mmCIF file of C-alpha atoms and ligand atoms in Angstrom:
data_model
loop_
_atom_site.group_PDB
_atom_site.id
_atom_site.type_symbol
_atom_site.label_atom_id
_atom_site.label_comp_id
_atom_site.label_asym_id
_atom_site.label_seq_id
_atom_site.Cartn_x
_atom_site.Cartn_y
_atom_site.Cartn_z
ATOM 1 C CA MET A 1 -34.403 -8.981 8.328
ATOM 2 C CA VAL A 2 -34.400 -8.603 4.587
ATOM 3 C CA ASN A 3 -31.915 -10.878 2.892
ATOM 4 C CA ARG A 4 -29.686 -9.618 0.159
ATOM 5 C CA SER A 5 -30.169 -11.021 -3.321
ATOM 6 C CA LEU A 6 -27.772 -11.555 -6.172
ATOM 7 C CA GLN A 7 -27.938 -8.441 -8.315
ATOM 8 C CA GLN A 8 -25.062 -9.042 -10.700
ATOM 9 C CA VAL A 9 -22.523 -11.803 -11.380
ATOM 10 C CA ILE A 10 -19.055 -10.748 -12.526
ATOM 11 C CA SER A 11 -16.544 -13.133 -14.051
ATOM 12 C CA GLY A 12 -13.614 -10.746 -14.268
ATOM 13 C CA VAL A 13 -11.123 -10.165 -17.052
ATOM 14 C CA PRO A 14 -7.765 -11.956 -17.363
ATOM 15 C CA THR A 15 -5.047 -9.353 -17.756
ATOM 16 C CA THR A 16 -1.429 -8.588 -16.907
ATOM 17 C CA ASP A 17 -0.189 -5.934 -14.507
ATOM 18 C CA GLY A 18 3.082 -4.951 -12.890
ATOM 19 C CA ALA A 19 6.022 -6.285 -14.894
ATOM 20 C CA GLY A 20 3.917 -9.070 -16.424
ATOM 21 C CA VAL A 21 1.955 -10.745 -13.645
ATOM 22 C CA GLN A 22 -1.091 -12.736 -14.791
ATOM 23 C CA ILE A 23 -4.123 -11.632 -12.823
ATOM 24 C CA THR A 24 -7.878 -11.619 -13.130
ATOM 25 C CA ARG A 25 -9.339 -8.153 -12.622
ATOM 26 C CA ILE A 26 -12.733 -8.556 -11.038
ATOM 27 C CA ILE A 27 -13.560 -4.993 -10.007
ATOM 28 C CA GLY A 28 -12.034 -2.196 -12.079
ATOM 29 C CA THR A 29 -13.099 -3.222 -15.585
ATOM 30 C CA SER A 30 -15.793 -2.050 -17.996
ATOM 31 C CA GLU A 31 -17.981 -4.828 -16.569
ATOM 32 C CA LEU A 32 -17.801 -3.344 -13.058
ATOM 33 C CA ASN A 33 -15.733 -0.176 -12.970
ATOM 34 C CA MET A 34 -16.079 0.264 -9.211
ATOM 35 C CA LEU A 35 -18.441 -0.574 -6.399
ATOM 36 C CA ASP A 36 -18.129 2.365 -4.025
ATOM 37 C CA PRO A 37 -15.923 2.327 -1.893
ATOM 38 C CA PHE A 38 -14.166 -0.520 -3.727
ATOM 39 C CA LEU A 39 -12.106 0.643 -6.686
ATOM 40 C CA LEU A 40 -10.457 -2.578 -7.746
ATOM 41 C CA LEU A 41 -10.273 -6.276 -6.933
ATOM 42 C CA ASP A 42 -7.591 -8.478 -8.490
ATOM 43 C CA ALA A 43 -7.202 -12.229 -8.031
ATOM 44 C CA PHE A 44 -4.000 -14.099 -8.803
ATOM 45 C CA GLU A 45 -3.620 -17.852 -8.669
ATOM 46 C CA SER A 46 -0.871 -19.791 -10.384
ATOM 47 C CA ASN A 47 1.775 -22.392 -9.725
ATOM 48 C CA ASN A 48 3.641 -21.360 -12.866
ATOM 49 C CA PRO A 49 6.446 -18.921 -11.916
ATOM 50 C CA GLU A 50 6.265 -17.337 -15.379
ATOM 51 C CA ASP A 51 2.856 -15.990 -14.368
ATOM 52 C CA TYR A 52 4.134 -14.111 -11.302
ATOM 53 C CA ILE A 53 7.932 -13.991 -11.053
ATOM 54 C CA ALA A 54 8.269 -10.522 -12.631
ATOM 55 C CA GLY A 55 6.221 -9.082 -9.754
ATOM 56 C CA PHE A 56 5.339 -5.452 -9.279
ATOM 57 C CA PRO A 57 8.529 -3.353 -9.295
ATOM 58 C CA ASP A 58 8.506 0.222 -7.942
ATOM 59 C CA HIS A 59 5.217 1.999 -8.585
ATOM 60 C CA PRO A 60 3.292 4.765 -6.794
ATOM 61 C CA HIS A 61 -0.123 4.950 -5.135
ATOM 62 C CA ARG A 62 -2.072 7.955 -3.838
ATOM 63 C CA GLY A 63 -5.538 8.518 -2.443
ATOM 64 C CA PHE A 64 -6.729 5.083 -1.319
ATOM 65 C CA GLU A 65 -5.851 1.849 0.501
ATOM 66 C CA THR A 66 -4.581 -1.438 -0.894
ATOM 67 C CA VAL A 67 -5.490 -4.650 0.913
ATOM 68 C CA THR A 68 -3.418 -7.692 -0.007
ATOM 69 C CA TYR A 69 -4.537 -11.106 1.264
ATOM 70 C CA LEU A 70 -2.463 -14.162 0.470
ATOM 71 C CA LEU A 71 -3.790 -17.715 0.574
ATOM 72 C CA ALA A 72 -0.558 -19.265 -0.721
ATOM 73 C CA GLY A 73 2.930 -17.998 -1.473
ATOM 74 C CA ARG A 74 4.969 -15.095 -0.145
ATOM 75 C CA VAL A 75 5.252 -11.478 -1.291
ATOM 76 C CA ARG A 76 7.923 -9.011 -0.188
ATOM 77 C CA HIS A 77 6.982 -5.318 -0.141
ATOM 78 C CA LYS A 78 9.318 -2.382 0.209
ATOM 79 C CA ASP A 79 8.530 1.325 0.044
ATOM 80 C CA ASN A 80 10.461 4.551 -0.459
ATOM 81 C CA ALA A 81 10.103 5.463 3.238
ATOM 82 C CA GLY A 82 12.053 2.388 4.311
ATOM 83 C CA HIS A 83 9.111 0.225 5.279
ATOM 84 C CA GLU A 84 9.604 -3.402 4.303
ATOM 85 C CA GLY A 85 8.056 -6.761 5.088
ATOM 86 C CA VAL A 86 6.852 -10.102 3.799
ATOM 87 C CA ILE A 87 3.249 -11.187 3.457
ATOM 88 C CA SER A 88 2.975 -14.936 4.160
ATOM 89 C CA PRO A 89 0.130 -17.411 3.550
ATOM 90 C CA GLY A 90 -2.970 -16.333 5.453
ATOM 91 C CA GLY A 91 -1.465 -12.901 6.070
ATOM 92 C CA VAL A 92 -2.854 -9.487 5.240
ATOM 93 C CA GLN A 93 -1.307 -6.137 4.454
ATOM 94 C CA TRP A 94 -3.775 -3.252 4.763
ATOM 95 C CA MET A 95 -1.856 -0.283 3.385
ATOM 96 C CA THR A 96 -3.114 3.268 3.534
ATOM 97 C CA ALA A 97 -1.281 4.958 0.655
ATOM 98 C CA GLY A 98 -2.654 8.360 1.670
ATOM 99 C CA ARG A 99 -0.670 11.218 0.096
ATOM 100 C CA GLY A 100 1.597 8.724 -1.548
ATOM 101 C CA ILE A 101 4.102 5.941 -1.436
ATOM 102 C CA ILE A 102 6.299 4.302 -4.046
ATOM 103 C CA HIS A 103 6.640 0.608 -3.414
ATOM 104 C CA SER A 104 7.452 -2.766 -4.923
ATOM 105 C CA GLU A 105 5.539 -6.000 -4.373
ATOM 106 C CA MET A 106 7.666 -8.980 -5.429
ATOM 107 C CA PRO A 107 7.155 -12.733 -5.060
ATOM 108 C CA GLU A 108 9.469 -14.110 -2.373
ATOM 109 C CA GLN A 109 9.597 -17.492 -4.106
ATOM 110 C CA GLU A 110 10.900 -18.945 -7.341
ATOM 111 C CA ASP A 111 8.358 -21.697 -7.743
ATOM 112 C CA GLY A 112 5.213 -23.113 -6.182
ATOM 113 C CA MET A 113 1.757 -21.642 -5.825
ATOM 114 C CA LEU A 114 1.026 -17.940 -5.497
ATOM 115 C CA HIS A 115 -2.616 -17.322 -4.678
ATOM 116 C CA GLY A 116 -4.222 -14.197 -3.319
ATOM 117 C CA PHE A 117 -6.167 -11.011 -3.765
ATOM 118 C CA GLN A 118 -5.652 -7.276 -3.820
ATOM 119 C CA LEU A 119 -8.543 -4.976 -3.042
ATOM 120 C CA TRP A 120 -8.441 -1.183 -3.376
ATOM 121 C CA VAL A 121 -10.548 0.718 -0.843
ATOM 122 C CA ASN A 122 -11.169 4.389 -1.552
ATOM 123 C CA LEU A 123 -10.418 7.074 1.032
ATOM 124 C CA PRO A 124 -12.700 10.063 1.652
ATOM 125 C CA ALA A 125 -11.486 13.455 0.389
ATOM 126 C CA SER A 126 -10.487 14.481 3.910
ATOM 127 C CA GLU A 127 -8.079 11.519 4.225
ATOM 128 C CA LYS A 128 -6.557 11.251 0.761
ATOM 129 C CA MET A 129 -3.507 13.314 1.713
ATOM 130 C CA GLN A 130 -2.942 11.730 5.131
ATOM 131 C CA ALA A 131 0.416 10.186 5.965
ATOM 132 C CA PRO A 132 0.895 6.656 4.645
ATOM 133 C CA ALA A 133 0.212 3.917 7.193
ATOM 134 C CA TYR A 134 0.323 0.137 7.427
ATOM 135 C CA GLN A 135 -1.724 -2.477 9.217
ATOM 136 C CA GLU A 136 -0.038 -5.846 8.865
ATOM 137 C CA PHE A 137 -1.298 -9.152 10.189
ATOM 138 C CA SER A 138 0.166 -12.638 9.998
ATOM 139 C CA ALA A 139 -2.167 -15.622 9.638
ATOM 140 C CA GLU A 140 -1.988 -16.085 13.429
ATOM 141 C CA GLU A 141 -3.184 -12.512 14.000
ATOM 142 C CA ILE A 142 -6.324 -12.928 11.906
ATOM 143 C CA ALA A 143 -9.351 -13.737 14.058
ATOM 144 C CA VAL A 144 -10.777 -17.201 13.346
ATOM 145 C CA GLU A 145 -14.279 -18.287 14.303
ATOM 146 C CA HIS A 146 -15.126 -21.979 14.403
ATOM 147 C CA LEU A 147 -18.843 -22.598 14.250
ATOM 148 C CA GLY A 148 -20.415 -26.051 14.389
ATOM 149 C CA SER A 149 -20.339 -28.459 11.460
ATOM 150 C CA GLY A 150 -16.950 -27.349 10.197
ATOM 151 C CA VAL A 151 -17.848 -23.753 9.378
ATOM 152 C CA GLU A 152 -14.741 -21.605 9.718
ATOM 153 C CA VAL A 153 -14.615 -17.823 9.351
ATOM 154 C CA ARG A 154 -11.374 -15.858 9.093
ATOM 155 C CA VAL A 155 -12.183 -12.284 9.981
ATOM 156 C CA ILE A 156 -9.831 -9.651 8.600
ATOM 157 C CA ALA A 157 -12.183 -6.713 9.168
ATOM 158 C CA GLY A 158 -15.601 -6.238 10.746
ATOM 159 C CA THR A 159 -17.491 -8.303 13.294
ATOM 160 C CA THR A 160 -19.368 -11.552 12.702
ATOM 161 C CA ASP A 161 -22.903 -12.184 13.972
ATOM 162 C CA HIS A 162 -21.266 -14.241 16.745
ATOM 163 C CA GLY A 163 -19.034 -11.378 17.842
ATOM 164 C CA THR A 164 -15.663 -12.310 16.332
ATOM 165 C CA ARG A 165 -13.918 -9.115 15.374
ATOM 166 C CA GLY A 166 -11.201 -8.750 12.749
ATOM 167 C CA PRO A 167 -8.024 -6.772 13.487
ATOM 168 C CA ALA A 168 -8.046 -4.325 10.551
ATOM 169 C CA GLU A 169 -9.461 -0.860 11.256
ATOM 170 C CA ASN A 170 -11.093 1.537 8.831
ATOM 171 C CA THR A 171 -13.607 3.993 10.273
ATOM 172 C CA PHE A 172 -14.433 5.607 6.911
ATOM 173 C CA VAL A 173 -16.292 2.712 5.300
ATOM 174 C CA SER A 174 -16.609 0.216 8.218
ATOM 175 C CA PRO A 175 -15.553 -2.706 6.037
ATOM 176 C CA LEU A 176 -16.316 -6.391 6.383
ATOM 177 C CA TYR A 177 -13.635 -8.685 4.980
ATOM 178 C CA MET A 178 -14.154 -12.358 5.789
ATOM 179 C CA ASP A 179 -12.826 -15.617 4.342
ATOM 180 C CA VAL A 180 -15.407 -18.337 4.927
ATOM 181 C CA LEU A 181 -15.102 -22.125 4.693
ATOM 182 C CA LEU A 182 -18.574 -23.589 4.387
ATOM 183 C CA PRO A 183 -19.072 -27.362 4.176
ATOM 184 C CA ALA A 184 -21.752 -28.808 1.882
ATOM 185 C CA GLY A 185 -25.274 -28.120 3.109
ATOM 186 C CA GLN A 186 -24.233 -25.490 5.636
ATOM 187 C CA LYS A 187 -25.707 -22.007 5.808
ATOM 188 C CA PHE A 188 -23.837 -18.804 6.670
ATOM 189 C CA THR A 189 -25.509 -15.588 7.735
ATOM 190 C CA GLN A 190 -23.970 -12.185 8.333
ATOM 191 C CA ALA A 191 -25.566 -8.855 9.232
ATOM 192 C CA VAL A 192 -24.525 -5.992 6.982
ATOM 193 C CA ASP A 193 -25.141 -2.245 7.080
ATOM 194 C CA GLU A 194 -28.118 -1.621 4.818
ATOM 195 C CA ALA A 195 -26.249 1.195 3.077
ATOM 196 C CA ALA A 196 -23.116 -0.887 2.444
ATOM 197 C CA ASN A 197 -22.147 -2.341 -0.879
ATOM 198 C CA ALA A 198 -21.420 -6.044 -0.512
ATOM 199 C CA VAL A 199 -19.908 -8.751 -2.661
ATOM 200 C CA ILE A 200 -19.074 -12.426 -2.422
ATOM 201 C CA TYR A 201 -16.169 -13.886 -4.361
ATOM 202 C CA LEU A 202 -16.390 -17.651 -4.612
ATOM 203 C CA ILE A 203 -12.944 -19.237 -4.383
ATOM 204 C CA GLU A 204 -14.239 -22.793 -4.748
ATOM 205 C CA GLY A 205 -17.468 -24.756 -4.475
ATOM 206 C CA GLU A 206 -20.997 -23.614 -5.238
ATOM 207 C CA LEU A 207 -23.118 -21.154 -3.270
ATOM 208 C CA ALA A 208 -26.821 -20.465 -3.284
ATOM 209 C CA VAL A 209 -27.477 -16.832 -2.388
ATOM 210 C CA GLY A 210 -30.517 -15.546 -0.484
ATOM 211 C CA PHE A 211 -33.905 -17.201 -0.716
ATOM 212 C CA THR A 212 -34.011 -17.060 -4.504
ATOM 213 C CA HIS A 213 -31.137 -19.548 -4.540
ATOM 214 C CA SER A 214 -29.373 -17.834 -7.413
ATOM 215 C CA LYS A 215 -26.083 -19.649 -7.683
ATOM 216 C CA LEU A 216 -22.473 -18.561 -7.795
ATOM 217 C CA ALA A 217 -19.793 -20.657 -9.492
ATOM 218 C CA PRO A 218 -16.061 -20.662 -8.663
ATOM 219 C CA HIS A 219 -14.164 -17.483 -9.554
ATOM 220 C CA GLN A 220 -17.366 -15.498 -9.848
ATOM 221 C CA LEU A 221 -18.087 -12.322 -7.914
ATOM 222 C CA GLY A 222 -21.666 -11.802 -6.829
ATOM 223 C CA VAL A 223 -22.878 -8.273 -6.106
ATOM 224 C CA LEU A 224 -25.471 -8.462 -3.330
ATOM 225 C CA GLN A 225 -28.165 -5.849 -3.103
ATOM 226 C CA GLY A 226 -30.949 -4.695 -0.823
ATOM 227 C CA GLY A 227 -31.061 -5.812 2.761
ATOM 228 C CA LYS A 228 -29.512 -6.033 6.198
ATOM 229 C CA GLN A 229 -28.525 -9.681 6.083
ATOM 230 C CA ILE A 230 -26.471 -11.917 3.852
ATOM 231 C CA VAL A 231 -27.522 -15.552 3.727
ATOM 232 C CA VAL A 232 -25.722 -18.132 1.625
ATOM 233 C CA THR A 233 -25.891 -21.922 1.536
ATOM 234 C CA ALA A 234 -23.120 -24.158 0.240
ATOM 235 C CA THR A 235 -24.489 -26.757 -2.178
ATOM 236 C CA VAL A 236 -21.007 -28.341 -2.177
ATOM 237 C CA GLY A 237 -18.062 -27.624 0.126
ATOM 238 C CA SER A 238 -17.170 -23.986 -0.541
ATOM 239 C CA ARG A 239 -14.743 -21.226 0.293
ATOM 240 C CA PHE A 240 -15.544 -17.589 -0.350
ATOM 241 C CA LEU A 241 -14.638 -14.024 0.486
ATOM 242 C CA LEU A 242 -17.310 -11.704 1.831
ATOM 243 C CA ILE A 243 -16.416 -8.045 1.381
ATOM 244 C CA ALA A 244 -18.632 -5.068 2.234
ATOM 245 C CA GLY A 245 -18.254 -1.362 2.944
ATOM 246 C CA ARG A 246 -20.273 1.822 3.169
ATOM 247 C CA PRO A 247 -20.081 3.937 0.004
ATOM 248 C CA LEU A 248 -18.283 7.267 0.251
ATOM 249 C CA ASN A 249 -20.600 8.877 -2.335
ATOM 250 C CA GLU A 250 -17.900 11.285 -3.503
ATOM 251 C CA PRO A 251 -16.747 12.105 -7.017
ATOM 252 C CA VAL A 252 -13.983 9.757 -8.192
ATOM 253 C CA ALA A 253 -11.226 10.839 -10.566
ATOM 254 C CA ARG A 254 -8.817 7.983 -11.220
ATOM 255 C CA ARG A 255 -5.944 7.269 -13.497
ATOM 256 C CA GLY A 256 -3.683 4.285 -12.961
ATOM 257 C CA PRO A 257 -2.349 4.281 -9.406
ATOM 258 C CA PHE A 258 -3.887 7.627 -8.394
ATOM 259 C CA VAL A 259 -7.474 7.939 -7.197
ATOM 260 C CA MET A 260 -8.601 11.429 -6.220
ATOM 261 C CA ASN A 261 -11.805 13.493 -6.329
ATOM 262 C CA THR A 262 -10.967 15.778 -9.254
ATOM 263 C CA ARG A 263 -8.948 15.560 -12.461
ATOM 264 C CA ALA A 264 -6.770 18.442 -11.245
ATOM 265 C CA GLU A 265 -5.825 16.413 -8.159
ATOM 266 C CA VAL A 266 -4.885 13.435 -10.338
ATOM 267 C CA LEU A 267 -2.694 15.653 -12.530
ATOM 268 C CA GLN A 268 -1.129 17.042 -9.340
ATOM 269 C CA ALA A 269 -0.365 13.480 -8.250
ATOM 270 C CA PHE A 270 1.441 12.783 -11.548
ATOM 271 C CA ASP A 271 3.353 16.045 -11.147
ATOM 272 C CA ASP A 272 4.302 15.276 -7.540
ATOM 273 C CA TYR A 273 5.412 11.754 -8.504
ATOM 274 C CA GLN A 274 7.485 12.910 -11.483
ATOM 275 C CA ASN A 275 9.127 15.635 -9.399
ATOM 276 C CA ASN A 276 10.053 13.345 -6.501
ATOM 277 C CA ARG A 277 7.546 14.778 -4.027
ATOM 278 C CA PHE A 278 6.293 11.358 -2.918
HETATM 279 FE FE1 LIG B 1 1.095 -1.494 -5.226
#
């Protein structure tokens, strides 16, 4: 087993999106434009309503999946096909935009903490124009693995080394998406497809990665390269996301909410959106 090492550390860029929501863009900037198949990763964390109350009014998506994971707060989503729901703390919405949806994502709260993540997972060319689909899981539907010594793994997608399997399905990139609580001094290991791209986002604490013990600080994303196993040790009590997926290795043409293979397909998406063909 060759352990993955820390190849790159990304701090992300504070920015606003939607109607004025304060976010940190971690993947999808000039620092890390994409990490195939991941197109974007945003983190939002605030207890100031001014940072989130404006939400994300109606906007389109085509050609990929959005994965929203909330740690705190509530978000109501509503699309132009009549699909509507609320994501609650610990809940996940894995949305396949496919050929296109128009939706809103609005905070279902006027105060208090809103904390979560949105990841964009690319779709292969053959699936970009598939019908939109949703996989939605409440906190209770997420698989939780309790190991000894207080280690706790919430598994959204993929299977842990101990066999706990997350509910979300994606056969195109075979993703891992895990939320790990690791007490001080504890080690966490996870097998990963050698071809997969893998990252760790540290929510809190301090993590030593691999045998080189390169360290990650809170709010940093570590890109992990080269190997079939991820090994991290918490130097203090830590919580982190582990996300991995096989690259699609296809050309990417993206502009705003449309991610296709060619520029012509992106222009077609704008045309379809403007002419009410979503
Ligand atoms: Fe959206």
